[in-house]
Short mmCIF file of C-alpha atoms in Angstrom, two decimals:
data_model
loop_
_atom_site.label_atom_id
_atom_site.label_comp_id
_atom_site.label_asym_id
_atom_site.label_seq_id
_atom_site.Cartn_x
_atom_site.Cartn_y
_atom_site.Cartn_z
CA GLY A 1 4.38 -7.09 -2.06
CA LYS A 2 3.44 -3.82 -3.74
CA TRP A 3 1.98 -4.42 -7.21
CA HIS A 4 0.82 -0.83 -7.90
CA MET A 5 -0.66 -1.73 -11.30
CA GLY A 6 -4.31 -1.76 -10.26
CA VAL A 7 -6.89 -4.53 -10.49
CA ASN A 8 -9.92 -4.05 -12.75
CA CYS A 9 -10.76 -2.63 -16.19
CA LYS A 10 -14.51 -2.77 -16.82
CA THR A 11 -16.12 -4.65 -13.94
CA ARG A 12 -15.32 -5.21 -10.28
CA HIS A 13 -14.25 -8.80 -10.87
CA ASP A 14 -12.50 -8.83 -14.25
CA HIS A 15 -9.03 -8.56 -12.61
CA CYS A 16 -7.50 -7.50 -15.94
CA HIS A 17 -4.54 -5.71 -14.28
CA HIS A 18 -4.06 -8.33 -11.55
CA PRO A 19 -0.71 -10.19 -11.31
CA LEU A 20 -2.45 -13.51 -12.03
CA ASN A 21 -3.47 -12.04 -15.37
CA HIS A 22 0.13 -11.11 -16.18
CA GLY A 23 2.05 -14.35 -15.89
CA PHE A 24 2.23 -14.88 -12.12
CA ASP A 25 0.81 -18.06 -10.53
CA TYR A 26 0.46 -16.70 -6.99
CA PHE A 27 0.06 -13.25 -5.46
CA TYR A 28 0.04 -11.80 -1.98
CA GLY A 29 0.28 -8.06 -1.41
CA MET A 30 -1.08 -4.61 -2.24
CA PRO A 31 -2.62 -4.18 -5.70
CA PHE A 32 -2.25 -0.40 -5.31
CA THR A 33 0.47 1.76 -3.75
CA LEU A 34 1.33 2.73 -0.19
CA LEU A 35 0.12 6.18 0.87
CA ASN A 36 0.07 8.37 3.96
CA GLU A 37 -3.69 7.81 3.97
CA CYS A 38 -3.09 4.11 4.72
CA GLN A 39 -1.32 5.04 7.93
CA GLY A 40 -3.68 7.88 8.81
CA THR A 41 -0.92 10.50 8.94
CA ASP A 42 -1.71 14.18 8.62
CA ASP A 43 -0.60 14.85 5.07
CA PRO A 44 -2.77 13.18 2.42
CA GLU A 45 -0.77 12.65 -0.76
CA LEU A 46 -2.99 10.75 -3.19
CA ALA A 47 -2.77 12.41 -6.60
CA LYS A 48 -2.38 15.98 -5.32
CA SER A 49 -2.16 17.40 -8.82
CA LEU A 50 -5.25 15.45 -9.93
CA GLN A 51 -7.19 16.69 -6.90
CA LYS A 52 -6.44 20.27 -8.02
CA THR A 53 -7.58 19.43 -11.56
CA TYR A 54 -10.82 17.83 -10.35
CA TRP A 55 -11.50 20.78 -8.03
CA PHE A 56 -10.92 23.16 -10.98
CA TYR A 57 -13.47 21.24 -13.09
CA THR A 58 -15.93 21.31 -10.18
CA GLN A 59 -15.55 25.08 -9.87
CA MET A 60 -16.12 25.47 -13.61
CA VAL A 61 -19.38 23.51 -13.35
CA ILE A 62 -20.50 25.63 -10.36
CA VAL A 63 -19.74 28.85 -12.28
CA ALA A 64 -21.58 27.51 -15.35
CA VAL A 65 -24.68 26.56 -13.29
CA PHE A 66 -24.79 29.97 -11.52
CA THR A 67 -24.33 31.78 -14.83
CA LEU A 68 -27.20 29.83 -16.41
CA VAL A 69 -29.47 30.38 -13.40
CA ILE A 70 -28.80 34.15 -13.38
CA GLY A 71 -29.21 34.31 -17.15
CA LYS A 72 -32.49 32.42 -16.94
CA LEU A 73 -33.91 34.56 -14.11
CA ALA A 74 -32.83 37.80 -15.79
CA ASN A 75 -34.07 36.62 -19.21
CA LEU A 76 -30.62 37.29 -20.68
CA PHE A 77 -30.69 34.08 -22.77
CA PRO A 78 -33.16 31.22 -23.25
CA VAL A 79 -32.24 27.99 -21.47
CA LYS A 80 -34.45 25.22 -20.13
CA TRP A 81 -34.50 24.50 -16.40
CA LYS A 82 -34.10 20.81 -17.28
CA ILE A 83 -30.64 21.52 -18.76
CA ILE A 84 -29.58 23.54 -15.71
CA VAL A 85 -30.75 20.80 -13.31
CA CYS A 86 -28.97 18.10 -15.36
CA LEU A 87 -25.74 20.12 -15.36
CA ALA A 88 -26.01 20.68 -11.59
CA ILE A 89 -26.58 16.94 -10.97
CA CYS A 90 -23.61 16.02 -13.19
CA GLY A 91 -21.42 18.52 -11.32
CA LEU A 92 -22.57 17.14 -7.96
CA LEU A 93 -21.88 13.54 -9.02
CA HIS A 94 -18.43 14.55 -10.32
CA PHE A 95 -17.64 16.24 -6.98
CA ILE A 96 -18.93 13.29 -4.90
CA SER A 97 -16.98 10.84 -7.07
CA TRP A 98 -13.50 12.32 -6.66
CA PHE A 99 -13.95 13.84 -3.19
CA SER A 100 -15.33 10.69 -1.58
CA SER A 101 -12.69 8.48 -3.16
CA TYR A 102 -9.90 10.49 -1.50
CA GLY A 103 -11.77 10.68 1.79
CA PHE A 104 -12.25 6.90 1.95
CA THR A 105 -8.85 5.91 0.56
CA LYS A 106 -7.81 4.10 3.73
CA TYR A 107 -10.86 1.86 3.70
CA TRP A 108 -11.10 1.28 -0.02
CA ASN A 109 -7.58 1.27 -1.49
CA CYS A 110 -5.26 0.24 1.37
CA ILE A 111 -5.90 -3.46 0.93
CA LEU A 112 -4.06 -6.78 0.95
CA MET A 113 -4.98 -9.58 -1.44
CA ARG A 114 -4.10 -13.23 -1.73
CA ASN A 115 -4.59 -14.19 -5.35
CA HIS A 116 -8.06 -12.77 -6.22
CA ASP A 117 -9.32 -12.59 -2.62
CA ILE A 118 -9.10 -9.53 -0.37
CA THR A 119 -7.66 -10.59 2.99
CA GLU A 120 -7.56 -7.17 4.73
CA GLN A 121 -9.46 -3.97 4.02
CA PRO A 122 -8.07 -1.69 5.33
CA MET A 123 -4.83 -3.50 6.00
CA ASN A 124 -3.24 -3.45 9.43
CA LEU A 125 0.15 -1.86 8.77
CA GLN A 126 1.58 -3.09 12.08
CA ASN A 127 1.29 -6.69 10.85
CA THR A 128 2.05 -6.14 7.18
CA THR A 129 5.83 -6.62 7.53
CA SER A 130 5.52 -10.00 9.24
CA ASN A 131 2.71 -11.08 6.88
CA MET A 132 4.77 -10.31 3.76
CA LEU A 133 7.83 -12.05 5.16
CA LYS A 134 5.80 -15.10 6.20
CA GLU A 135 4.24 -15.41 2.74
CA ALA A 136 7.62 -15.13 0.97
CA ILE A 137 9.25 -17.73 3.25
CA THR A 138 6.31 -20.11 2.83
CA PHE A 139 6.51 -19.68 -0.96
CA ILE A 140 10.21 -20.67 -0.97
CA GLU A 141 9.57 -23.70 1.24
CA ARG A 142 6.61 -24.75 -0.92
CA ASN A 143 8.60 -24.56 -4.16
CA LYS A 144 12.09 -25.60 -3.05
CA HIS A 145 12.07 -28.84 -5.06
CA ARG A 146 11.46 -27.14 -8.42
CA PRO A 147 12.55 -23.96 -10.23
CA PHE A 148 10.70 -20.86 -8.98
CA LEU A 149 10.59 -17.12 -9.49
CA LEU A 150 9.90 -15.09 -6.35
CA PHE A 151 9.40 -11.35 -6.88
CA VAL A 152 9.32 -9.50 -3.55
CA SER A 153 8.37 -5.83 -3.81
CA LEU A 154 8.81 -4.54 -0.27
CA LEU A 155 6.68 -1.75 1.17
CA HIS A 156 9.79 -0.49 2.99
CA VAL A 157 11.80 2.63 2.12
CA HIS A 158 8.62 4.10 0.66
CA THR A 159 6.63 6.81 2.38
CA PRO A 160 4.93 6.46 4.77
CA LEU A 161 7.83 4.73 6.50
CA ILE A 162 6.14 1.69 8.03
CA THR A 163 8.57 0.56 10.73
CA THR A 164 7.73 -1.93 13.46
CA GLU A 165 8.43 -1.06 17.09
CA LYS A 166 11.44 -3.40 17.21
CA PHE A 167 13.36 -1.23 14.70
CA GLN A 168 12.24 2.26 15.73
CA GLY A 169 15.15 4.34 17.01
CA ARG A 170 17.76 1.80 15.89
CA SER A 171 19.46 4.01 13.29
CA ARG A 172 21.43 7.26 13.53
CA HIS A 173 19.49 8.44 10.47
CA GLY A 174 16.02 8.83 11.92
CA LEU A 175 12.90 6.98 10.80
CA TYR A 176 14.23 6.52 7.26
CA GLY A 177 17.33 4.80 8.60
CA ASP A 178 15.18 2.62 10.86
CA ASN A 179 13.13 1.64 7.82
CA VAL A 180 16.26 0.74 5.83
CA GLU A 181 17.52 -1.40 8.71
CA GLU A 182 14.22 -3.29 8.93
CA MET A 183 14.26 -3.86 5.16
CA ASP A 184 17.83 -5.17 5.45
CA TRP A 185 16.70 -7.54 8.21
CA MET A 186 13.83 -8.81 6.03
CA VAL A 187 16.17 -9.47 3.10
CA GLY A 188 18.51 -11.28 5.50
CA LYS A 189 15.65 -13.52 6.66
CA LEU A 190 14.89 -14.49 3.05
CA LEU A 191 18.57 -15.25 2.39
CA ASP A 192 18.64 -17.38 5.55
CA VAL A 193 15.78 -19.51 4.19
CA ILE A 194 17.55 -19.89 0.82
CA GLU A 195 20.62 -21.10 2.72
CA LYS A 196 18.70 -23.35 5.11
CA GLU A 197 16.95 -25.10 2.22
CA ASP A 198 20.34 -25.67 0.52
CA LEU A 199 19.38 -23.44 -2.44
CA LYS A 200 22.20 -20.92 -2.08
CA ASN A 201 24.41 -22.12 -4.95
CA SER A 202 21.51 -22.65 -7.34
CA THR A 203 19.57 -19.43 -6.76
CA PHE A 204 20.11 -16.17 -8.65
CA ILE A 205 19.22 -13.20 -6.40
CA TYR A 206 18.92 -9.63 -7.65
CA PHE A 207 18.31 -6.70 -5.27
CA ALA A 208 17.52 -3.20 -6.56
CA SER A 209 15.22 -0.20 -6.17
CA ASP A 210 12.82 1.17 -8.74
CA HIS A 211 13.96 4.80 -8.33
CA GLY A 212 16.08 7.14 -6.23
CA GLY A 213 15.11 8.96 -3.05
CA PHE A 214 11.89 10.99 -2.83
CA LEU A 215 13.32 14.42 -1.96
CA GLU A 216 10.00 16.21 -1.47
CA ALA A 217 8.87 13.90 1.35
CA HIS A 218 9.38 15.90 4.55
CA ARG A 219 7.86 16.21 7.99
CA GLY A 220 9.16 19.44 9.52
CA ASN A 221 12.94 19.30 9.16
CA SER A 222 12.88 15.51 8.85
CA GLN A 223 13.73 13.98 5.46
CA LEU A 224 11.41 11.01 4.92
CA GLY A 225 12.18 9.97 1.35
CA GLY A 226 15.89 9.16 1.36
CA TRP A 227 19.00 10.89 0.12
CA ASN A 228 20.73 10.65 -3.26
CA GLY A 229 24.26 11.65 -2.33
CA ILE A 230 26.19 13.44 -5.07
CA TYR A 231 23.48 12.79 -7.65
CA LYS A 232 21.10 15.55 -8.74
CA GLY A 233 17.33 15.26 -8.42
CA GLY A 234 15.15 12.43 -7.15
CA LYS A 235 12.03 10.31 -7.59
CA GLY A 236 9.56 11.45 -10.23
CA MET A 237 12.17 13.36 -12.26
CA GLY A 238 12.50 11.79 -15.68
CA GLY A 239 16.20 12.28 -16.29
CA TRP A 240 18.35 13.45 -13.37
CA GLU A 241 20.68 10.78 -11.97
CA GLY A 242 19.29 11.05 -8.43
CA GLY A 243 15.92 9.76 -9.61
CA ILE A 244 17.10 6.88 -11.77
CA ARG A 245 20.54 5.71 -10.59
CA VAL A 246 20.22 2.92 -8.02
CA PRO A 247 22.51 0.08 -6.95
CA GLY A 248 22.00 -3.41 -8.31
CA ILE A 249 23.27 -6.16 -6.02
CA VAL A 250 23.55 -9.70 -7.38
CA ARG A 251 24.21 -12.92 -5.43
CA TRP A 252 24.80 -16.38 -6.92
CA PRO A 253 27.61 -18.10 -5.00
CA GLY A 254 27.68 -21.21 -7.17
CA VAL A 255 28.29 -19.23 -10.35
CA LEU A 256 29.32 -15.60 -9.80
CA PRO A 257 32.53 -14.59 -7.95
CA ALA A 258 31.98 -12.48 -4.81
CA GLY A 259 33.19 -8.89 -4.54
CA THR A 260 33.04 -8.05 -8.24
CA VAL A 261 32.07 -4.45 -9.06
CA ILE A 262 30.69 -3.67 -12.53
CA ASN A 263 30.55 0.01 -13.49
CA GLU A 264 28.34 -0.36 -16.55
CA PRO A 265 24.86 1.12 -17.13
CA THR A 266 22.12 -1.50 -16.96
CA SER A 267 18.37 -1.28 -16.43
CA LEU A 268 15.55 -2.93 -14.51
CA MET A 269 14.22 -3.78 -17.98
CA ASP A 270 17.10 -6.29 -18.09
CA ILE A 271 15.46 -8.49 -15.44
CA TYR A 272 12.96 -9.98 -17.90
CA PRO A 273 15.45 -11.27 -20.52
CA THR A 274 17.81 -12.41 -17.73
CA VAL A 275 15.07 -14.48 -16.06
CA VAL A 276 13.97 -15.89 -19.42
CA GLN A 277 17.54 -17.03 -20.15
CA LEU A 278 17.94 -18.57 -16.68
CA ALA A 279 14.72 -20.50 -17.21
CA GLY A 280 15.95 -21.84 -20.54
CA GLY A 281 13.49 -19.87 -22.63
CA ALA A 282 13.83 -17.36 -25.45
CA VAL A 283 12.57 -13.77 -25.60
CA PRO A 284 10.09 -12.93 -28.40
CA LEU A 285 11.73 -12.08 -31.72
CA ASP A 286 8.73 -10.30 -33.25
CA ARG A 287 9.35 -7.00 -31.40
CA VAL A 288 12.15 -4.75 -30.18
CA MET A 289 13.14 -5.69 -26.61
CA ASP A 290 14.24 -2.82 -24.37
CA GLY A 291 16.17 -5.09 -22.00
CA HIS A 292 19.24 -7.31 -22.39
CA THR A 293 20.31 -10.35 -20.40
CA LEU A 294 22.75 -9.48 -17.61
CA LEU A 295 24.47 -12.87 -17.53
CA PRO A 296 27.35 -12.19 -20.01
CA LEU A 297 28.22 -9.00 -18.08
CA LEU A 298 27.98 -10.75 -14.69
CA GLN A 299 29.98 -13.79 -15.80
CA GLY A 300 32.68 -11.66 -17.43
CA THR A 301 32.22 -12.98 -20.97
CA GLU A 302 31.34 -9.40 -21.97
CA GLN A 303 33.07 -6.31 -20.59
CA HIS A 304 30.53 -3.69 -21.65
CA SER A 305 26.79 -3.30 -21.18
CA ARG A 306 24.72 -4.08 -24.27
CA HIS A 307 22.89 -0.79 -23.67
CA GLU A 308 24.48 1.73 -25.97
CA PHE A 309 21.53 4.07 -25.40
CA LEU A 310 19.05 4.35 -22.51
CA PHE A 311 15.95 6.53 -22.90
CA HIS A 312 14.65 8.15 -19.72
CA TYR A 313 10.97 9.06 -19.68
CA CYS A 314 8.74 11.02 -17.35
CA GLY A 315 5.29 9.57 -18.03
CA VAL A 316 5.01 9.48 -21.83
CA PHE A 317 7.52 12.31 -22.33
CA LEU A 318 11.15 11.64 -23.25
CA HIS A 319 13.22 13.79 -20.87
CA ALA A 320 16.77 12.49 -21.29
CA VAL A 321 18.97 10.12 -23.31
CA ARG A 322 22.12 8.36 -22.09
CA TRP A 323 24.81 7.34 -24.60
CA HIS A 324 27.40 4.81 -23.49
CA GLN A 325 30.10 5.44 -26.08
CA LYS A 326 31.59 2.01 -26.80
CA ASP A 327 34.94 3.03 -28.28
CA SER A 328 35.91 5.39 -25.43
CA GLY A 329 33.75 4.14 -22.53
CA THR A 330 32.51 7.71 -21.98
CA VAL A 331 28.89 8.09 -20.79
CA TRP A 332 27.05 11.17 -22.12
CA LYS A 333 23.59 12.34 -21.12
CA ALA A 334 21.41 14.84 -22.99
CA HIS A 335 18.42 16.43 -21.24
CA TYR A 336 15.61 17.56 -23.54
CA ALA A 337 13.44 18.61 -20.58
CA THR A 338 14.04 19.10 -16.87
CA PRO A 339 11.69 19.89 -13.97
CA VAL A 340 11.55 23.46 -12.73
CA PHE A 341 12.75 23.27 -9.13
CA GLN A 342 10.79 25.16 -6.46
CA PRO A 343 12.54 27.00 -4.87
CA GLU A 344 14.92 27.41 -7.81
CA ALA A 345 18.15 26.18 -6.17
CA SER A 346 16.52 23.48 -3.98
CA GLY A 347 17.05 20.53 -6.32
CA ALA A 348 13.41 19.44 -5.83
CA CYS A 349 9.79 20.52 -6.41
CA PHE A 350 8.85 21.26 -2.81
CA LYS A 351 5.89 23.54 -3.61
CA ARG A 352 4.23 20.93 -5.88
CA GLY A 353 5.04 17.87 -3.75
CA ILE A 354 6.44 16.01 -6.77
CA CYS A 355 7.85 17.25 -10.08
CA PRO A 356 5.47 17.23 -13.08
CA CYS A 357 6.30 15.66 -16.45
CA PHE A 358 4.90 18.43 -18.65
CA GLY A 359 3.39 21.93 -18.64
CA ASP A 360 4.73 24.99 -16.86
CA GLY A 361 6.57 22.84 -14.33
CA VAL A 362 9.02 21.64 -17.00
CA ALA A 363 11.78 23.55 -18.83
CA HIS A 364 12.54 22.48 -22.42
CA HIS A 365 16.10 22.78 -23.73
CA ASP A 366 17.14 23.45 -27.32
CA PRO A 367 19.90 22.53 -27.70
CA PRO A 368 19.59 19.89 -24.97
CA LEU A 369 21.66 20.13 -21.78
CA LEU A 370 24.64 17.81 -22.30
CA PHE A 371 26.72 16.26 -19.50
CA ASN A 372 29.73 13.98 -19.49
CA LEU A 373 28.70 11.59 -16.70
CA SER A 374 32.12 9.93 -16.69
CA GLN A 375 33.64 13.20 -15.45
CA ASP A 376 30.60 14.96 -14.00
CA PRO A 377 28.25 12.38 -12.37
CA SER A 378 26.56 15.16 -10.37
CA GLU A 379 25.40 16.82 -13.62
CA ALA A 380 26.60 20.17 -12.32
CA ASN A 381 28.29 21.56 -15.45
CA PRO A 382 26.33 21.48 -18.72
CA LEU A 383 28.57 21.42 -21.78
CA SER A 384 28.32 23.54 -24.91
CA ALA A 385 29.95 23.69 -28.34
CA ASP A 386 32.40 26.24 -26.87
CA THR A 387 33.48 24.07 -23.93
CA GLU A 388 33.29 20.57 -25.47
CA PRO A 389 34.85 19.78 -28.89
CA MET A 390 32.69 16.63 -29.17
CA PHE A 391 29.43 18.53 -28.53
CA ASP A 392 28.06 18.53 -32.09
CA THR A 393 29.17 14.95 -32.79
CA VAL A 394 27.56 13.66 -29.61
CA MET A 395 24.32 15.56 -30.19
CA ARG A 396 24.04 14.30 -33.78
CA ARG A 397 24.50 10.69 -32.66
CA ILE A 398 21.96 11.02 -29.83
CA ARG A 399 19.46 12.70 -32.16
CA ARG A 400 19.78 9.80 -34.62
CA ALA A 401 19.31 7.27 -31.79
CA VAL A 402 16.11 9.04 -30.66
CA GLU A 403 14.72 8.90 -34.21
CA GLU A 404 15.50 5.17 -34.43
CA HIS A 405 13.99 4.56 -30.99
CA ARG A 406 10.76 6.39 -31.83
CA ARG A 407 10.28 4.24 -34.92
CA THR A 408 10.05 1.18 -32.63
CA LEU A 409 7.28 2.61 -30.44
CA THR A 410 3.63 1.55 -30.66
CA PRO A 411 1.01 4.04 -29.39
CA VAL A 412 -0.94 2.79 -26.37
CA PRO A 413 -3.81 4.30 -24.31
CA GLN A 414 -2.63 7.02 -21.92
CA GLN A 415 -2.60 5.30 -18.51
CA LEU A 416 -2.00 8.55 -16.60
CA SER A 417 -4.93 10.49 -18.07
CA PRO A 418 -7.39 12.11 -15.61
CA TYR A 419 -10.12 9.67 -16.75
CA ASN A 420 -7.96 6.62 -16.08
CA ASN A 421 -7.03 7.95 -12.64
CA ILE A 422 -10.39 9.19 -11.41
CA TRP A 423 -12.14 6.86 -8.98
CA LYS A 424 -14.79 4.59 -10.52
CA PRO A 425 -17.08 3.01 -7.89
CA TRP A 426 -18.04 0.11 -10.19
CA LEU A 427 -14.37 -0.99 -10.30
CA GLN A 428 -13.65 -0.63 -6.58
CA PRO A 429 -12.36 -3.87 -5.01
CA CYS A 430 -14.50 -4.58 -1.95
CA CYS A 431 -14.61 -7.56 0.41
CA GLY A 432 -18.10 -6.68 1.67
CA THR A 433 -21.14 -4.98 0.22
CA PHE A 434 -19.97 -1.70 -1.29
CA PRO A 435 -19.43 0.86 0.23
CA PHE A 436 -19.09 -1.17 3.49
CA CYS A 437 -15.69 -2.67 2.68
CA TRP A 438 -14.22 -3.91 5.93
CA CYS A 439 -12.66 -7.30 6.52
CA HIS A 440 -9.70 -8.94 8.21
CA GLU A 441 -8.43 -12.45 7.48
CA GLU A 442 -7.88 -13.41 11.14
CA ASN A 443 -11.36 -12.22 12.11
CA ASN A 444 -12.85 -14.18 9.20
CA LYS A 445 -11.05 -17.36 10.33
CA THR A 446 -12.38 -16.86 13.86
#
């Protein structure tokens, strides 16, 4: 399914970010993300904020070139024509680089790969659902006689809402509901195969989402990105519950009792140590692990999550900290920074398209906004020293936890920097001769 971690680092074929370079033995899916551009809808969405930044730099270069030309012609300051021409060429190349990459997104970045080979460029979204499902089912059938790990990252319930004709109009909740129903059907098909191959009682299945609903995704009055119920905020917001609180559904009939509900904070970071334990391995001991195995909690040998603290980031910026107080069971959350909603009372960043992680689109809080999630899951009523006797005690403990957490961090290159996100033609995956990147697996077979 959707990998969304990229492909190459230095050359077109180094595949340094590819799944096969990160522990997986087989891959079929999108190495990038799913965008409106892939479907050809009216509203392009690829890196809107970066496009504004690149356009600003382009304007600066244009102003600089005009200033130098006028200064040269008016003899206001000495400058060689060679320098002006070089600056103009650099500005032109910069403009062509970012502008063309967004214009050709559909043909260059909306691709399907099998292992290291591109099978479709651009991919045919009408067939993607059946292709993904077919690959997953074939994988199970191919590996049914030995232990396997199948990670299916569906393109569904992600804008644009790719929904086949069979499911359009099926739900009372518009296109989003149709998309959810098709996703549910796909999951059901996978469970059917597990059952048919007599793997039901020996297979651990974990279903979850990577974030809450995308509130800013609209078409007219139609909500395209989901709904987060009583929880505040949504996707792309580093701390609010609506962006990070999702259900986790576990199925293992041979081991776990059905119908059990566990109201304890866990994390998707727990998948790794859980899988390692199931496979009979051991997690590395030479570093601090952010995740904990879920098995003791699921099997009832432990009543509380091993996560006393969870740190919620937006990019590289720590926005909020959750403290699961062991002695009382109370869950506190402190917000150090929150997105500035536009309009103010909307609960989302409609003018920007998605909330930023830093800059003027973020409000910093000192002291932090504190909520008691056990009593106020909607994060509607921030507490203060006047309204909450535990305020100072809670804030001191959270502050100490943040200091301890930061001591475990190792600096890494900034993956979300403009340089790392600008299009680089020499890294572009292409199944033909660049820039003529068009291919389709079925056509190739023919």
